[in-house]
One Martini backbone bead per residue (centre of mass of N, CA, C, O) as a GRO file, in nm:
protein
  327
    1MET     BB    1   0.154  -3.253  -1.256
    2GLY     BB    2   0.442  -3.221  -1.324
    3THR     BB    3   0.437  -3.328  -1.619
    4PHE     BB    4   0.242  -3.100  -1.714
    5ILE     BB    5   0.420  -2.846  -1.647
    6LEU     BB    6   0.664  -2.945  -1.812
    7ARG     BB    7   0.521  -2.909  -2.081
    8ARG     BB    8   0.444  -2.620  -2.076
    9LEU     BB    9   0.736  -2.522  -2.040
   10LEU     BB   10   0.821  -2.626  -2.339
   11TRP     BB   11   0.611  -2.477  -2.498
   12LEU     BB   12   0.695  -2.165  -2.464
   13PRO     BB   13   0.922  -2.122  -2.693
   14VAL     BB   14   0.730  -2.201  -2.921
   15LEU     BB   15   0.497  -2.006  -2.890
   16LEU     BB   16   0.708  -1.761  -2.928
   17PHE     BB   17   0.778  -1.823  -3.207
   18PHE     BB   18   0.511  -1.785  -3.344
   19VAL     BB   19   0.440  -1.513  -3.242
   20SER     BB   20   0.699  -1.366  -3.355
   21VAL     BB   21   0.653  -1.419  -3.668
   22ILE     BB   22   0.376  -1.323  -3.716
   23THR     BB   23   0.416  -1.037  -3.602
   24PHE     BB   24   0.664  -0.964  -3.790
   25ALA     BB   25   0.511  -1.004  -4.076
   26LEU     BB   26   0.288  -0.803  -4.009
   27GLY     BB   27   0.471  -0.571  -3.973
   28LEU     BB   28   0.618  -0.586  -4.262
   29TYR     BB   29   0.347  -0.672  -4.463
   30GLY     BB   30   0.159  -0.466  -4.391
   31PRO     BB   31   0.013  -0.178  -4.384
   32GLY     BB   32   0.252   0.038  -4.437
   33ASP     BB   33   0.510   0.268  -4.347
   34PRO     BB   34   0.693   0.366  -4.088
   35VAL     BB   35   0.903   0.573  -4.239
   36GLN     BB   36   0.672   0.732  -4.376
   37VAL     BB   37   0.543   0.820  -4.098
   38MET     BB   38   0.781   0.961  -3.988
   39LEU     BB   39   0.872   1.157  -4.243
   40GLY     BB   40   0.633   1.150  -4.454
   41LEU     BB   41   0.480   1.152  -4.768
   42HIS     BB   42   0.683   1.395  -4.863
   43ALA     BB   43   0.961   1.247  -4.875
   44ASN     BB   44   1.264   1.174  -4.953
   45PRO     BB   45   1.356   0.885  -5.106
   46GLU     BB   46   1.659   0.881  -4.995
   47THR     BB   47   1.582   0.900  -4.693
   48VAL     BB   48   1.425   0.659  -4.689
   49ALA     BB   49   1.660   0.465  -4.772
   50ARG     BB   50   1.848   0.537  -4.545
   51ILE     BB   51   1.654   0.453  -4.283
   52ARG     BB   52   1.609   0.160  -4.399
   53GLN     BB   53   1.912   0.096  -4.353
   54GLU     BB   54   1.982   0.185  -4.054
   55TYR     BB   55   1.745  -0.030  -3.955
   56GLY     BB   56   1.727  -0.288  -4.140
   57LEU     BB   57   1.456  -0.291  -4.357
   58ASP     BB   58   1.611  -0.397  -4.647
   59GLU     BB   59   1.612  -0.665  -4.546
   60PRO     BB   60   1.533  -0.970  -4.523
   61PHE     BB   61   1.308  -1.128  -4.337
   62TYR     BB   62   1.515  -1.359  -4.214
   63VAL     BB   63   1.736  -1.118  -4.116
   64GLN     BB   64   1.562  -0.952  -3.934
   65TYR     BB   65   1.475  -1.194  -3.751
   66VAL     BB   66   1.723  -1.278  -3.646
   67ASN     BB   67   1.825  -1.008  -3.539
   68TYR     BB   68   1.588  -0.982  -3.324
   69VAL     BB   69   1.640  -1.233  -3.168
   70LYS     BB   70   1.911  -1.160  -3.070
   71ASN     BB   71   1.839  -0.904  -2.924
   72VAL     BB   72   1.606  -1.034  -2.742
   73LEU     BB   73   1.823  -1.216  -2.587
   74GLN     BB   74   1.984  -0.933  -2.483
   75GLY     BB   75   1.735  -0.700  -2.430
   76ASN     BB   76   1.667  -0.614  -2.734
   77PHE     BB   77   1.383  -0.431  -2.872
   78GLY     BB   78   1.456  -0.161  -2.983
   79TYR     BB   79   1.331   0.112  -3.165
   80SER     BB   80   1.160   0.368  -3.207
   81LEU     BB   81   1.029   0.527  -3.495
   82VAL     BB   82   0.792   0.750  -3.397
   83ARG     BB   83   0.676   0.845  -3.114
   84TYR     BB   84   0.945   0.742  -2.961
   85ARG     BB   85   1.205   0.831  -3.082
   86ASP     BB   86   1.499   0.641  -3.027
   87GLN     BB   87   1.371   0.468  -2.804
   88PRO     BB   88   1.385   0.236  -2.603
   89VAL     BB   89   1.142  -0.029  -2.578
   90GLY     BB   90   1.238  -0.151  -2.288
   91ARG     BB   91   1.233   0.105  -2.134
   92LEU     BB   92   0.943   0.189  -2.201
   93ILE     BB   93   0.802  -0.038  -2.072
   94ALA     BB   94   0.913  -0.041  -1.792
   95GLU     BB   95   0.782   0.244  -1.718
   96HIS     BB   96   0.458   0.155  -1.812
   97LEU     BB   97   0.384  -0.092  -1.684
   98PRO     BB   98   0.311  -0.051  -1.373
   99VAL     BB   99   0.067   0.096  -1.414
  100THR     BB  100  -0.117  -0.094  -1.562
  101VAL     BB  101  -0.078  -0.336  -1.339
  102GLN     BB  102  -0.220  -0.141  -1.109
  103LEU     BB  103  -0.483  -0.083  -1.247
  104ASN     BB  104  -0.577  -0.354  -1.305
  105LEU     BB  105  -0.540  -0.512  -1.037
  106CYS     BB  106  -0.767  -0.315  -0.889
  107ALA     BB  107  -0.990  -0.431  -1.080
  108ILE     BB  108  -0.986  -0.700  -0.989
  109VAL     BB  109  -1.024  -0.684  -0.696
  110VAL     BB  110  -1.292  -0.537  -0.711
  111GLY     BB  111  -1.425  -0.773  -0.865
  112ILE     BB  112  -1.404  -1.008  -0.659
  113LEU     BB  113  -1.535  -0.848  -0.404
  114ILE     BB  114  -1.817  -0.815  -0.580
  115GLY     BB  115  -1.866  -1.073  -0.779
  116VAL     BB  116  -1.870  -1.300  -0.584
  117PRO     BB  117  -2.077  -1.251  -0.365
  118LEU     BB  118  -2.317  -1.192  -0.565
  119GLY     BB  119  -2.309  -1.487  -0.682
  120LEU     BB  120  -2.357  -1.638  -0.424
  121ILE     BB  121  -2.605  -1.518  -0.359
  122ALA     BB  122  -2.783  -1.575  -0.628
  123GLY     BB  123  -2.741  -1.894  -0.578
  124LEU     BB  124  -2.878  -1.915  -0.313
  125TYR     BB  125  -3.142  -1.715  -0.425
  126ARG     BB  126  -3.290  -1.837  -0.646
  127ASP     BB  127  -3.544  -1.665  -0.812
  128ARG     BB  128  -3.543  -1.422  -0.645
  129TRP     BB  129  -3.502  -1.080  -0.585
  130ILE     BB  130  -3.201  -1.070  -0.579
  131ASP     BB  131  -3.132  -1.231  -0.821
  132LEU     BB  132  -3.295  -1.051  -1.026
  133ALA     BB  133  -3.118  -0.804  -0.930
  134VAL     BB  134  -2.828  -0.923  -1.022
  135ARG     BB  135  -2.917  -0.995  -1.320
  136ALA     BB  136  -2.977  -0.700  -1.417
  137VAL     BB  137  -2.723  -0.579  -1.374
  138VAL     BB  138  -2.522  -0.759  -1.530
  139ILE     BB  139  -2.663  -0.729  -1.798
  140ALA     BB  140  -2.618  -0.421  -1.803
  141SER     BB  141  -2.312  -0.419  -1.799
  142ILE     BB  142  -2.266  -0.578  -2.066
  143SER     BB  143  -2.440  -0.409  -2.263
  144LEU     BB  144  -2.260  -0.192  -2.176
  145PRO     BB  145  -2.048  -0.003  -2.337
  146ILE     BB  146  -1.779   0.115  -2.247
  147ILE     BB  147  -1.773   0.396  -2.425
  148LEU     BB  148  -2.029   0.493  -2.209
  149LEU     BB  149  -1.932   0.494  -1.916
  150ASN     BB  150  -1.796   0.770  -1.898
  151PRO     BB  151  -2.021   0.952  -1.925
  152VAL     BB  152  -2.215   0.808  -1.697
  153LEU     BB  153  -2.001   0.838  -1.452
  154SER     BB  154  -1.964   1.127  -1.481
  155PHE     BB  155  -2.260   1.227  -1.434
  156ILE     BB  156  -2.246   1.095  -1.136
  157PHE     BB  157  -1.958   1.225  -0.994
  158PHE     BB  158  -1.989   1.493  -1.173
  159ARG     BB  159  -2.120   1.805  -1.099
  160GLU     BB  160  -2.051   1.952  -1.394
  161HIS     BB  161  -2.254   1.714  -1.545
  162ILE     BB  162  -2.561   1.840  -1.412
  163VAL     BB  163  -2.642   2.155  -1.480
  164PHE     BB  164  -2.870   2.074  -1.710
  165VAL     BB  165  -3.041   2.003  -1.429
  166PRO     BB  166  -3.198   2.209  -1.230
  167LEU     BB  167  -3.332   2.028  -1.007
  168LEU     BB  168  -3.066   1.861  -0.944
  169ASP     BB  169  -2.898   2.109  -0.902
  170ARG     BB  170  -3.045   2.206  -0.634
  171LEU     BB  171  -3.046   1.933  -0.474
  172VAL     BB  172  -2.713   1.955  -0.538
  173SER     BB  173  -2.490   2.099  -0.299
  174ILE     BB  174  -2.231   1.962  -0.371
  175GLY     BB  175  -1.973   1.842  -0.466
  176PRO     BB  176  -1.771   1.657  -0.624
  177LEU     BB  177  -1.717   1.326  -0.581
  178LEU     BB  178  -1.490   1.368  -0.781
  179PRO     BB  179  -1.243   1.436  -0.961
  180GLN     BB  180  -1.078   1.554  -1.204
  181VAL     BB  181  -0.899   1.345  -1.453
  182ALA     BB  182  -0.743   1.572  -1.578
  183GLY     BB  183  -0.408   1.535  -1.618
  184ARG     BB  184  -0.185   1.429  -1.415
  185TRP     BB  185  -0.075   1.132  -1.298
  186GLU     BB  186  -0.105   0.992  -0.949
  187GLY     BB  187  -0.197   0.704  -0.933
  188VAL     BB  188  -0.387   0.462  -0.753
  189LEU     BB  189  -0.399   0.638  -0.487
  190SER     BB  190  -0.565   0.825  -0.629
  191PRO     BB  191  -0.880   0.984  -0.715
  192LYS     BB  192  -0.823   0.949  -1.031
  193ALA     BB  193  -0.818   0.621  -1.010
  194ILE     BB  194  -1.142   0.534  -0.964
  195LEU     BB  195  -1.278   0.552  -1.244
  196PRO     BB  196  -1.087   0.360  -1.418
  197VAL     BB  197  -1.139   0.128  -1.232
  198LEU     BB  198  -1.444   0.119  -1.247
  199ILE     BB  199  -1.461   0.054  -1.541
  200GLU     BB  200  -1.259  -0.198  -1.549
  201ALA     BB  201  -1.457  -0.353  -1.298
  202THR     BB  202  -1.731  -0.423  -1.467
  203GLY     BB  203  -1.681  -0.658  -1.639
  204VAL     BB  204  -1.552  -0.852  -1.403
  205ILE     BB  205  -1.813  -0.836  -1.216
  206ALA     BB  206  -2.003  -0.975  -1.427
  207ILE     BB  207  -1.866  -1.233  -1.491
  208LEU     BB  208  -1.822  -1.337  -1.186
  209THR     BB  209  -2.100  -1.354  -1.113
  210ARG     BB  210  -2.207  -1.551  -1.338
  211GLN     BB  211  -2.010  -1.778  -1.268
  212MET     BB  212  -2.078  -1.824  -0.974
  213ARG     BB  213  -2.380  -1.869  -0.992
  214ALA     BB  214  -2.368  -2.124  -1.158
  215GLY     BB  215  -2.169  -2.286  -0.990
  216MET     BB  216  -2.370  -2.299  -0.758
  217ILE     BB  217  -2.610  -2.420  -0.876
  218GLU     BB  218  -2.461  -2.690  -0.946
  219VAL     BB  219  -2.332  -2.780  -0.670
  220LEU     BB  220  -2.598  -2.796  -0.498
  221SER     BB  221  -2.695  -3.060  -0.706
  222GLU     BB  222  -2.510  -3.221  -0.578
  223ASP     BB  223  -2.470  -3.525  -0.385
  224TYR     BB  224  -2.247  -3.424  -0.184
  225ILE     BB  225  -2.440  -3.210  -0.054
  226ARG     BB  226  -2.682  -3.402   0.055
  227THR     BB  227  -2.493  -3.553   0.222
  228ALA     BB  228  -2.395  -3.346   0.412
  229ARG     BB  229  -2.672  -3.273   0.515
  230ALA     BB  230  -2.748  -3.558   0.627
  231LYS     BB  231  -2.518  -3.555   0.842
  232GLY     BB  232  -2.579  -3.248   0.982
  233LEU     BB  233  -2.452  -3.030   0.876
  234ARG     BB  234  -2.407  -2.697   0.848
  235GLU     BB  235  -2.482  -2.495   0.622
  236ARG     BB  236  -2.237  -2.307   0.628
  237VAL     BB  237  -2.038  -2.554   0.585
  238VAL     BB  238  -2.128  -2.661   0.308
  239ILE     BB  239  -2.100  -2.383   0.157
  240VAL     BB  240  -1.792  -2.337   0.228
  241ARG     BB  241  -1.636  -2.618   0.207
  242HIS     BB  242  -1.803  -2.753  -0.057
  243ALA     BB  243  -1.947  -2.542  -0.267
  244MET     BB  244  -1.751  -2.292  -0.288
  245ARG     BB  245  -1.501  -2.417  -0.374
  246ASN     BB  246  -1.590  -2.552  -0.643
  247ALA     BB  247  -1.700  -2.300  -0.764
  248LEU     BB  248  -1.410  -2.153  -0.796
  249ILE     BB  249  -1.255  -2.293  -1.023
  250PRO     BB  250  -1.356  -2.109  -1.288
  251ILE     BB  251  -1.248  -1.851  -1.129
  252VAL     BB  252  -0.956  -1.908  -1.165
  253THR     BB  253  -0.943  -1.908  -1.466
  254LEU     BB  254  -1.051  -1.615  -1.513
  255VAL     BB  255  -0.833  -1.465  -1.335
  256GLY     BB  256  -0.602  -1.570  -1.491
  257LEU     BB  257  -0.653  -1.439  -1.759
  258MET     BB  258  -0.680  -1.146  -1.623
  259LEU     BB  259  -0.371  -1.146  -1.555
  260GLY     BB  260  -0.261  -1.182  -1.841
  261GLY     BB  261  -0.402  -0.875  -1.915
  262LEU     BB  262  -0.207  -0.670  -1.755
  263VAL     BB  263  -0.028  -0.612  -1.998
  264ALA     BB  264  -0.235  -0.500  -2.191
  265GLY     BB  265  -0.462  -0.339  -2.088
  266SER     BB  266  -0.641  -0.030  -2.172
  267PHE     BB  267  -0.686   0.152  -2.431
  268LEU     BB  268  -0.905   0.332  -2.382
  269VAL     BB  269  -0.873   0.418  -2.066
  270GLU     BB  270  -0.567   0.529  -2.106
  271SER     BB  271  -0.660   0.753  -2.309
  272TRP     BB  272  -0.897   0.905  -2.166
  273PHE     BB  273  -0.699   0.921  -1.880
  274ASP     BB  274  -0.402   0.966  -1.926
  275VAL     BB  275  -0.227   0.677  -1.897
  276PRO     BB  276   0.107   0.588  -1.863
  277GLY     BB  277   0.076   0.302  -2.015
  278VAL     BB  278   0.071   0.052  -2.243
  279GLY     BB  279  -0.191   0.072  -2.377
  280ARG     BB  280  -0.127   0.357  -2.497
  281ILE     BB  281   0.115   0.284  -2.656
  282ALA     BB  282  -0.015   0.080  -2.829
  283TYR     BB  283  -0.221   0.278  -2.953
  284GLU     BB  284  -0.003   0.456  -3.085
  285ALA     BB  285   0.157   0.222  -3.233
  286LEU     BB  286  -0.071   0.122  -3.441
  287PHE     BB  287  -0.116   0.410  -3.584
  288ALA     BB  288   0.208   0.460  -3.638
  289ARG     BB  289   0.372   0.188  -3.708
  290ASP     BB  290   0.542   0.075  -3.432
  291TYR     BB  291   0.647  -0.238  -3.465
  292TYR     BB  292   0.868  -0.258  -3.215
  293VAL     BB  293   0.653  -0.225  -3.010
  294ILE     BB  294   0.425  -0.430  -3.086
  295MET     BB  295   0.608  -0.683  -3.067
  296ALA     BB  296   0.708  -0.659  -2.763
  297LEU     BB  297   0.403  -0.654  -2.647
  298THR     BB  298   0.317  -0.929  -2.789
  299LEU     BB  299   0.539  -1.103  -2.613
  300LEU     BB  300   0.445  -1.024  -2.341
  301ILE     BB  301   0.154  -1.115  -2.346
  302ALA     BB  302   0.205  -1.411  -2.414
  303LEU     BB  303   0.390  -1.439  -2.154
  304ALA     BB  304   0.143  -1.371  -1.971
  305TYR     BB  305  -0.054  -1.593  -2.018
  306VAL     BB  306   0.116  -1.865  -1.985
  307LEU     BB  307   0.173  -1.793  -1.682
  308ALA     BB  308  -0.117  -1.789  -1.602
  309ASN     BB  309  -0.199  -2.074  -1.662
  310LEU     BB  310  -0.001  -2.202  -1.475
  311LEU     BB  311  -0.115  -2.099  -1.227
  312VAL     BB  312  -0.392  -2.216  -1.266
  313ASP     BB  313  -0.299  -2.514  -1.241
  314LEU     BB  314  -0.169  -2.488  -0.949
  315MET     BB  315  -0.460  -2.399  -0.828
  316TYR     BB  316  -0.613  -2.678  -0.905
  317GLY     BB  317  -0.436  -2.859  -0.681
  318PHE     BB  318  -0.581  -2.714  -0.427
  319LEU     BB  319  -0.890  -2.729  -0.510
  320ASP     BB  320  -0.820  -3.006  -0.661
  321PRO     BB  321  -0.711  -3.331  -0.570
  322ARG     BB  322  -0.729  -3.503  -0.836
  323ILE     BB  323  -0.495  -3.329  -0.998
  324ARG     BB  324  -0.259  -3.420  -0.814
  325THR     BB  325  -0.264  -3.725  -0.944
  326MET     BB  326  -0.138  -3.617  -1.175
  327GLY     BB  327   0.160  -3.704  -1.332
   0.00000   0.00000   0.00000
């Protein structure tokens, strides 16, 4: 186990190197010119050349890359060229990253608290009405594009959105179940965060429910479960101590990957609800060709996924004793 983790740690700089080279090349040779976007299509060619020289964009690829790596190793990720002009990218990410982490962490927690119990119940009552109901909800959640969840959930939770249904408007005399989310972001503890978290958690719930149900069905058919029951153990002990623990192993992998995605955030959700996170920054940087911001976020996301996978490997050792004997 220790040797395996050491190998993963040694591969970390190699992986980040390849990610940085590919991202830097795409940013440099991809379509569009960030300086042209910054100054406008009708900018003076002399001004464009001066700005490119000022930011070192007229240097050869390898010179620009080496300079960029040197700056990154010193904690300098460059400056925003377009959207947040002349602001340090490192400070920009540091200011907005906590919002994205909090939002997505809340969504994952909600997904675990709802998805795992639903999958457990569906697996225990396979092919019964409760299982069919859970599967129907999961399929509907997966099939419904996230771009439709915003108007659908707004229709449900905001009374202002149902006034075009006269009969329903008469029946529902209460105010909106949730406040409107437009306006200044007030944090994940604010009621304004409920709808973004719910939209983010919908996919998490569906994925974890399906995986937990499949895992429980597979584990309950194993020989050691039948042996445990033959020994006279109570069904509750068999389910919790033997079946559920092994069914959770694939869940750990999925949750680990989701933890890696905390840095990536959600482009659409953060843009819809004006959430000041890195997802919205990345969304704006992609369209503005602000490639110093794009490169920094890509490196950060790659590092987050690698560390999340390492955390998953460590968790495997606690859930499966066989893994602790490796390496």
